[in-house]
PDB file of C-alpha atoms in Angstrom:
ATOM      1  CA  MET A  26     140.118  56.647  30.381  1.00  0.00           C
ATOM      2  CA  THR A  27     143.648  56.411  31.670  1.00  0.00           C
ATOM      3  CA  HIS A  28     146.811  57.237  29.796  1.00  0.00           C
ATOM      4  CA  SER A  29     147.770  53.548  29.545  1.00  0.00           C
ATOM      5  CA  ALA A  30     144.304  52.664  28.205  1.00  0.00           C
ATOM      6  CA  ASP A  31     144.639  55.409  25.571  1.00  0.00           C
ATOM      7  CA  LEU A  32     148.040  54.060  24.637  1.00  0.00           C
ATOM      8  CA  GLU A  33     146.751  50.485  24.398  1.00  0.00           C
ATOM      9  CA  THR A  34     143.854  51.627  22.204  1.00  0.00           C
ATOM     10  CA  ALA A  35     146.223  53.560  19.936  1.00  0.00           C
ATOM     11  CA  VAL A  36     148.609  50.605  19.640  1.00  0.00           C
ATOM     12  CA  ALA A  37     145.724  48.229  18.841  1.00  0.00           C
ATOM     13  CA  ARG A  38     144.436  50.643  16.162  1.00  0.00           C
ATOM     14  CA  MET A  39     147.922  50.871  14.621  1.00  0.00           C
ATOM     15  CA  ARG A  40     148.226  47.076  14.514  1.00  0.00           C
ATOM     16  CA  ILE A  41     144.876  46.783  12.759  1.00  0.00           C
ATOM     17  CA  GLN A  42     145.855  49.463  10.239  1.00  0.00           C
ATOM     18  CA  ARG A  43     149.183  47.730   9.571  1.00  0.00           C
ATOM     19  CA  ARG A  44     147.456  44.361   9.011  1.00  0.00           C
ATOM     20  CA  GLN A  45     144.945  45.998   6.666  1.00  0.00           C
ATOM     21  CA  ALA A  46     147.761  47.637   4.687  1.00  0.00           C
ATOM     22  CA  GLU A  47     149.618  44.317   4.464  1.00  0.00           C
ATOM     23  CA  GLN A  48     146.443  42.587   3.249  1.00  0.00           C
ATOM     24  CA  ARG A  49     145.894  45.260   0.564  1.00  0.00           C
ATOM     25  CA  GLU A  50     149.488  44.752  -0.581  1.00  0.00           C
ATOM     26  CA  VAL A  51     149.018  40.975  -0.763  1.00  0.00           C
ATOM     27  CA  HIS A  52     145.834  41.418  -2.812  1.00  0.00           C
ATOM     28  CA  TYR A  53     147.651  43.821  -5.127  1.00  0.00           C
ATOM     29  CA  HIS A  54     150.420  41.291  -5.851  1.00  0.00           C
ATOM     30  CA  GLU A  55     147.915  38.464  -6.297  1.00  0.00           C
ATOM     31  CA  ALA A  56     145.880  40.508  -8.790  1.00  0.00           C
ATOM     32  CA  ARG A  57     148.947  41.469 -10.845  1.00  0.00           C
ATOM     33  CA  ILE A  58     150.264  37.882 -10.952  1.00  0.00           C
ATOM     34  CA  LEU A  59     146.809  36.532 -11.847  1.00  0.00           C
ATOM     35  CA  LEU A  60     146.569  39.004 -14.748  1.00  0.00           C
ATOM     36  CA  LEU A  61     150.028  37.971 -15.936  1.00  0.00           C
ATOM     37  CA  ILE A  62     149.342  34.232 -15.760  1.00  0.00           C
ATOM     38  CA  SER A  63     145.924  34.612 -17.358  1.00  0.00           C
ATOM     39  CA  GLN A  64     147.307  36.548 -20.343  1.00  0.00           C
ATOM     40  CA  PHE A  65     149.952  33.870 -20.946  1.00  0.00           C
ATOM     41  CA  THR A  66     147.527  30.937 -20.552  1.00  0.00           C
ATOM     42  CA  THR A  67     146.531  29.323 -23.845  1.00  0.00           C
ATOM     43  CA  PRO A  68     144.630  26.115 -24.597  1.00  0.00           C
ATOM     44  CA  LYS A  69     147.997  24.383 -25.037  1.00  0.00           C
ATOM     45  CA  GLY A  70     149.823  25.675 -21.968  1.00  0.00           C
ATOM     46  CA  GLY A  71     150.519  28.336 -19.431  1.00  0.00           C
ATOM     47  CA  LEU A  72     153.257  30.591 -18.227  1.00  0.00           C
ATOM     48  CA  ASP A  73     156.254  28.275 -18.164  1.00  0.00           C
ATOM     49  CA  GLY A  74     158.597  28.644 -15.217  1.00  0.00           C
ATOM     50  CA  LEU A  75     159.283  30.797 -12.195  1.00  0.00           C
ATOM     51  CA  THR A  76     162.167  32.489 -14.008  1.00  0.00           C
ATOM     52  CA  LYS A  77     159.878  33.621 -16.800  1.00  0.00           C
ATOM     53  CA  LEU A  78     157.243  34.763 -14.305  1.00  0.00           C
ATOM     54  CA  ALA A  79     159.814  36.765 -12.320  1.00  0.00           C
ATOM     55  CA  LYS A  80     161.345  38.432 -15.384  1.00  0.00           C
ATOM     56  CA  LEU A  81     157.976  39.373 -16.891  1.00  0.00           C
ATOM     57  CA  ASP A  82     156.831  40.678 -13.508  1.00  0.00           C
ATOM     58  CA  PHE A  83     160.048  42.704 -13.236  1.00  0.00           C
ATOM     59  CA  LEU A  84     159.364  44.367 -16.585  1.00  0.00           C
ATOM     60  CA  LEU A  85     155.764  44.998 -15.553  1.00  0.00           C
ATOM     61  CA  ARG A  86     156.742  46.550 -12.216  1.00  0.00           C
ATOM     62  CA  TYR A  87     159.566  48.635 -13.705  1.00  0.00           C
ATOM     63  CA  PRO A  88     158.000  50.171 -16.848  1.00  0.00           C
ATOM     64  CA  ALA A  89     161.004  52.438 -17.446  1.00  0.00           C
ATOM     65  CA  MET A  90     163.155  49.291 -17.769  1.00  0.00           C
ATOM     66  CA  LEU A  91     160.572  47.696 -20.060  1.00  0.00           C
ATOM     67  CA  GLU A  92     160.651  50.782 -22.273  1.00  0.00           C
ATOM     68  CA  ARG A  93     164.422  50.384 -22.712  1.00  0.00           C
ATOM     69  CA  LEU A  94     163.842  46.872 -24.113  1.00  0.00           C
ATOM     70  CA  LEU A  95     160.921  47.682 -26.404  1.00  0.00           C
ATOM     71  CA  PRO A  96     161.813  47.683 -30.122  1.00  0.00           C
ATOM     72  CA  ALA A  97     160.949  51.362 -30.658  1.00  0.00           C
ATOM     73  CA  GLY A  98     161.475  52.492 -27.071  1.00  0.00           C
ATOM     74  CA  GLU A  99     158.972  55.114 -25.966  1.00  0.00           C
ATOM     75  CA  ALA A 100     157.144  54.940 -29.311  1.00  0.00           C
ATOM     76  CA  SER A 101     156.269  51.254 -28.673  1.00  0.00           C
ATOM     77  CA  TRP A 102     153.661  51.961 -26.004  1.00  0.00           C
ATOM     78  CA  PRO A 103     150.037  51.610 -27.069  1.00  0.00           C
ATOM     79  CA  GLU A 104     147.905  54.687 -26.395  1.00  0.00           C
ATOM     80  CA  GLY A 105     147.519  55.355 -22.687  1.00  0.00           C
ATOM     81  CA  THR A 106     150.008  52.740 -21.443  1.00  0.00           C
ATOM     82  CA  ALA A 107     153.303  54.648 -21.417  1.00  0.00           C
ATOM     83  CA  PRO A 108     154.788  55.177 -17.976  1.00  0.00           C
ATOM     84  CA  THR A 109     153.772  58.402 -16.303  1.00  0.00           C
ATOM     85  CA  PRO A 110     156.495  60.789 -15.123  1.00  0.00           C
ATOM     86  CA  PRO A 111     156.131  59.532 -11.515  1.00  0.00           C
ATOM     87  CA  GLU A 112     156.404  55.899 -12.732  1.00  0.00           C
ATOM     88  CA  ARG A 113     159.655  56.747 -14.477  1.00  0.00           C
ATOM     89  CA  LEU A 114     161.121  57.954 -11.195  1.00  0.00           C
ATOM     90  CA  ALA A 115     159.619  55.462  -8.754  1.00  0.00           C
ATOM     91  CA  VAL A 116     158.847  51.778  -8.540  1.00  0.00           C
ATOM     92  CA  GLU A 117     155.478  50.572  -7.291  1.00  0.00           C
ATOM     93  CA  SER A 118     156.954  47.584  -5.493  1.00  0.00           C
ATOM     94  CA  ARG A 119     160.664  46.886  -5.244  1.00  0.00           C
ATOM     95  CA  MET A 120     162.260  43.608  -6.220  1.00  0.00           C
ATOM     96  CA  THR A 121     165.466  42.062  -4.943  1.00  0.00           C
ATOM     97  CA  ARG A 122     168.574  41.175  -6.930  1.00  0.00           C
ATOM     98  CA  TYR A 123     168.973  37.449  -6.569  1.00  0.00           C
ATOM     99  CA  LYS A 124     170.797  34.574  -8.238  1.00  0.00           C
ATOM    100  CA  TYR A 125     169.232  34.936 -11.705  1.00  0.00           C
ATOM    101  CA  GLY A 126     168.307  38.605 -11.569  1.00  0.00           C
ATOM    102  CA  PRO A 127     165.211  40.340 -10.167  1.00  0.00           C
ATOM    103  CA  TRP A 128     163.186  38.295  -7.687  1.00  0.00           C
ATOM    104  CA  ASP A 129     160.418  38.719  -5.124  1.00  0.00           C
ATOM    105  CA  GLN A 130     160.204  36.269  -2.219  1.00  0.00           C
ATOM    106  CA  ARG A 131     156.403  36.656  -2.213  1.00  0.00           C
ATOM    107  CA  TYR A 132     155.980  34.588  -5.391  1.00  0.00           C
ATOM    108  CA  TYR A 133     155.601  31.333  -3.491  1.00  0.00           C
ATOM    109  CA  SER A 134     152.883  32.623  -1.164  1.00  0.00           C
ATOM    110  CA  VAL A 135     151.101  34.521  -3.956  1.00  0.00           C
ATOM    111  CA  LEU A 136     151.070  31.478  -6.247  1.00  0.00           C
ATOM    112  CA  GLY A 137     149.977  29.226  -3.388  1.00  0.00           C
ATOM    113  CA  SER A 138     147.122  31.571  -2.516  1.00  0.00           C
ATOM    114  CA  LEU A 139     145.948  31.792  -6.132  1.00  0.00           C
ATOM    115  CA  ALA A 140     146.088  27.989  -6.475  1.00  0.00           C
ATOM    116  CA  ALA A 141     144.311  27.410  -3.151  1.00  0.00           C
ATOM    117  CA  ARG A 142     141.447  29.642  -4.294  1.00  0.00           C
ATOM    118  CA  GLY A 143     141.169  27.783  -7.612  1.00  0.00           C
ATOM    119  CA  LEU A 144     142.305  30.737  -9.742  1.00  0.00           C
ATOM    120  CA  ILE A 145     145.392  29.017 -11.154  1.00  0.00           C
ATOM    121  CA  VAL A 146     146.656  25.465 -11.460  1.00  0.00           C
ATOM    122  CA  TYR A 147     150.157  24.127 -11.785  1.00  0.00           C
ATOM    123  CA  GLY A 148     150.914  22.419 -15.086  1.00  0.00           C
ATOM    124  CA  ASN A 149     152.108  18.863 -15.425  1.00  0.00           C
ATOM    125  CA  SER A 150     155.499  19.680 -16.909  1.00  0.00           C
ATOM    126  CA  ALA A 151     158.778  18.909 -15.180  1.00  0.00           C
ATOM    127  CA  ARG A 152     159.273  22.657 -14.700  1.00  0.00           C
ATOM    128  CA  ALA A 153     156.880  24.978 -12.954  1.00  0.00           C
ATOM    129  CA  GLU A 154     154.023  25.963 -15.234  1.00  0.00           C
ATOM    130  CA  PHE A 155     151.128  28.158 -14.176  1.00  0.00           C
ATOM    131  CA  ARG A 156     147.732  28.256 -15.892  1.00  0.00           C
ATOM    132  CA  ALA A 157     144.676  30.327 -15.152  1.00  0.00           C
ATOM    133  CA  THR A 158     141.590  28.243 -14.478  1.00  0.00           C
ATOM    134  CA  PRO A 159     138.288  29.292 -16.060  1.00  0.00           C
ATOM    135  CA  GLN A 160     137.438  30.969 -12.741  1.00  0.00           C
ATOM    136  CA  GLY A 161     140.846  32.683 -12.730  1.00  0.00           C
ATOM    137  CA  ALA A 162     140.460  33.832 -16.339  1.00  0.00           C
ATOM    138  CA  SER A 163     137.047  35.275 -15.493  1.00  0.00           C
ATOM    139  CA  ALA A 164     138.453  37.073 -12.440  1.00  0.00           C
ATOM    140  CA  ALA A 165     141.362  38.401 -14.532  1.00  0.00           C
ATOM    141  CA  ALA A 166     138.975  39.661 -17.233  1.00  0.00           C
ATOM    142  CA  SER A 167     136.911  41.433 -14.579  1.00  0.00           C
ATOM    143  CA  LEU A 168     140.046  43.022 -13.116  1.00  0.00           C
ATOM    144  CA  ALA A 169     141.316  44.088 -16.546  1.00  0.00           C
ATOM    145  CA  ALA A 170     138.010  45.856 -17.207  1.00  0.00           C
ATOM    146  CA  THR A 171     138.439  48.146 -14.187  1.00  0.00           C
ATOM    147  CA  PRO A 172     140.130  51.539 -14.483  1.00  0.00           C
ATOM    148  CA  GLU A 173     142.616  50.551 -11.746  1.00  0.00           C
ATOM    149  CA  TRP A 174     143.921  47.554 -13.693  1.00  0.00           C
ATOM    150  CA  ALA A 175     143.308  48.450 -17.368  1.00  0.00           C
ATOM    151  CA  VAL A 176     146.796  49.915 -17.920  1.00  0.00           C
ATOM    152  CA  VAL A 177     148.471  46.938 -16.235  1.00  0.00           C
ATOM    153  CA  ALA A 178     146.436  44.552 -18.401  1.00  0.00           C
ATOM    154  CA  SER A 179     147.439  46.469 -21.559  1.00  0.00           C
ATOM    155  CA  ARG A 180     151.089  46.393 -20.528  1.00  0.00           C
ATOM    156  CA  ILE A 181     150.862  42.626 -20.024  1.00  0.00           C
ATOM    157  CA  LYS A 182     149.557  42.279 -23.597  1.00  0.00           C
ATOM    158  CA  LEU A 183     152.589  44.286 -24.711  1.00  0.00           C
ATOM    159  CA  LEU A 184     154.836  41.921 -22.735  1.00  0.00           C
ATOM    160  CA  LYS A 185     153.235  38.921 -24.402  1.00  0.00           C
ATOM    161  CA  ARG A 186     153.637  40.445 -27.861  1.00  0.00           C
ATOM    162  CA  HIS A 187     157.336  41.306 -27.455  1.00  0.00           C
ATOM    163  CA  PHE A 188     158.672  39.090 -24.661  1.00  0.00           C
ATOM    164  CA  ASN A 189     156.951  35.717 -24.845  1.00  0.00           C
ATOM    165  CA  LYS A 190     160.312  33.971 -24.590  1.00  0.00           C
ATOM    166  CA  SER A 191     161.754  31.381 -22.260  1.00  0.00           C
ATOM    167  CA  GLY A 192     162.764  32.406 -18.769  1.00  0.00           C
ATOM    168  CA  SER A 193     166.398  31.872 -19.678  1.00  0.00           C
ATOM    169  CA  ALA A 194     166.114  34.081 -22.777  1.00  0.00           C
ATOM    170  CA  LEU A 195     164.444  36.821 -20.710  1.00  0.00           C
ATOM    171  CA  LYS A 196     167.153  36.522 -18.037  1.00  0.00           C
ATOM    172  CA  ASN A 197     169.855  36.885 -20.695  1.00  0.00           C
ATOM    173  CA  LEU A 198     168.071  39.862 -22.263  1.00  0.00           C
ATOM    174  CA  ILE A 199     167.875  41.617 -18.899  1.00  0.00           C
ATOM    175  CA  TYR A 200     171.521  40.840 -18.101  1.00  0.00           C
ATOM    176  CA  ASP A 201     172.682  42.024 -21.541  1.00  0.00           C
ATOM    177  CA  ARG A 202     170.545  45.144 -21.966  1.00  0.00           C
ATOM    178  CA  LEU A 203     169.778  46.233 -18.396  1.00  0.00           C
ATOM    179  CA  PRO A 204     173.062  45.752 -16.538  1.00  0.00           C
ATOM    180  CA  ASP A 205     172.150  48.435 -14.001  1.00  0.00           C
ATOM    181  CA  ALA A 206     169.337  46.151 -12.804  1.00  0.00           C
ATOM    182  CA  VAL A 207     171.638  43.211 -12.096  1.00  0.00           C
ATOM    183  CA  ASP A 208     175.092  44.674 -11.438  1.00  0.00           C
ATOM    184  CA  ARG A 209     174.605  44.771  -7.680  1.00  0.00           C
ATOM    185  CA  PRO A 210     175.124  42.413  -4.772  1.00  0.00           C
ATOM    186  CA  TRP A 211     172.639  39.629  -4.161  1.00  0.00           C
ATOM    187  CA  ARG A 212     169.681  40.426  -1.904  1.00  0.00           C
ATOM    188  CA  THR A 213     169.846  44.169  -2.512  1.00  0.00           C
ATOM    189  CA  GLU A 214     166.871  46.135  -3.764  1.00  0.00           C
ATOM    190  CA  ILE A 215     166.748  47.088  -7.422  1.00  0.00           C
TER     191      ILE A 215
END
């Protein structure tokens, strides 16, 4: 094999690995958003609004920030759900500071993918509303039962218990109590 053939093979292998890593990341975001929507879906409605989705997802992805908003701080975490020391220092997936606070440009593609696969539906309200379908609720329950997703699922229950508010109320809470998350230029990482 020639040097150029070796190089071409190596480049092709790297492209495949990069695509596989990107696909794993997409699946990760889809699973987290499905768990969030499923937990907030009730017989009467779903998770109401992109702002609410983004703010809840922010608190889920940044557990150290969530802890600062919990009524009893660190003591509020149910057994086994408190952030680990590495989670307190790092963020699993960065968000961007945008117009109304933390945002991730992937929401549109993630929501579209979940809807296209029949895992969520959009509600009939004038604002964006997202509901888990029976198939989506079943998939979310299966995910929540795995060791990889059990802590995330428990944290989402904690979010629902303490932060089942409107998107605007959550935005105001984050602006008021977590200024370090929003006192930065637009389109910069948090």
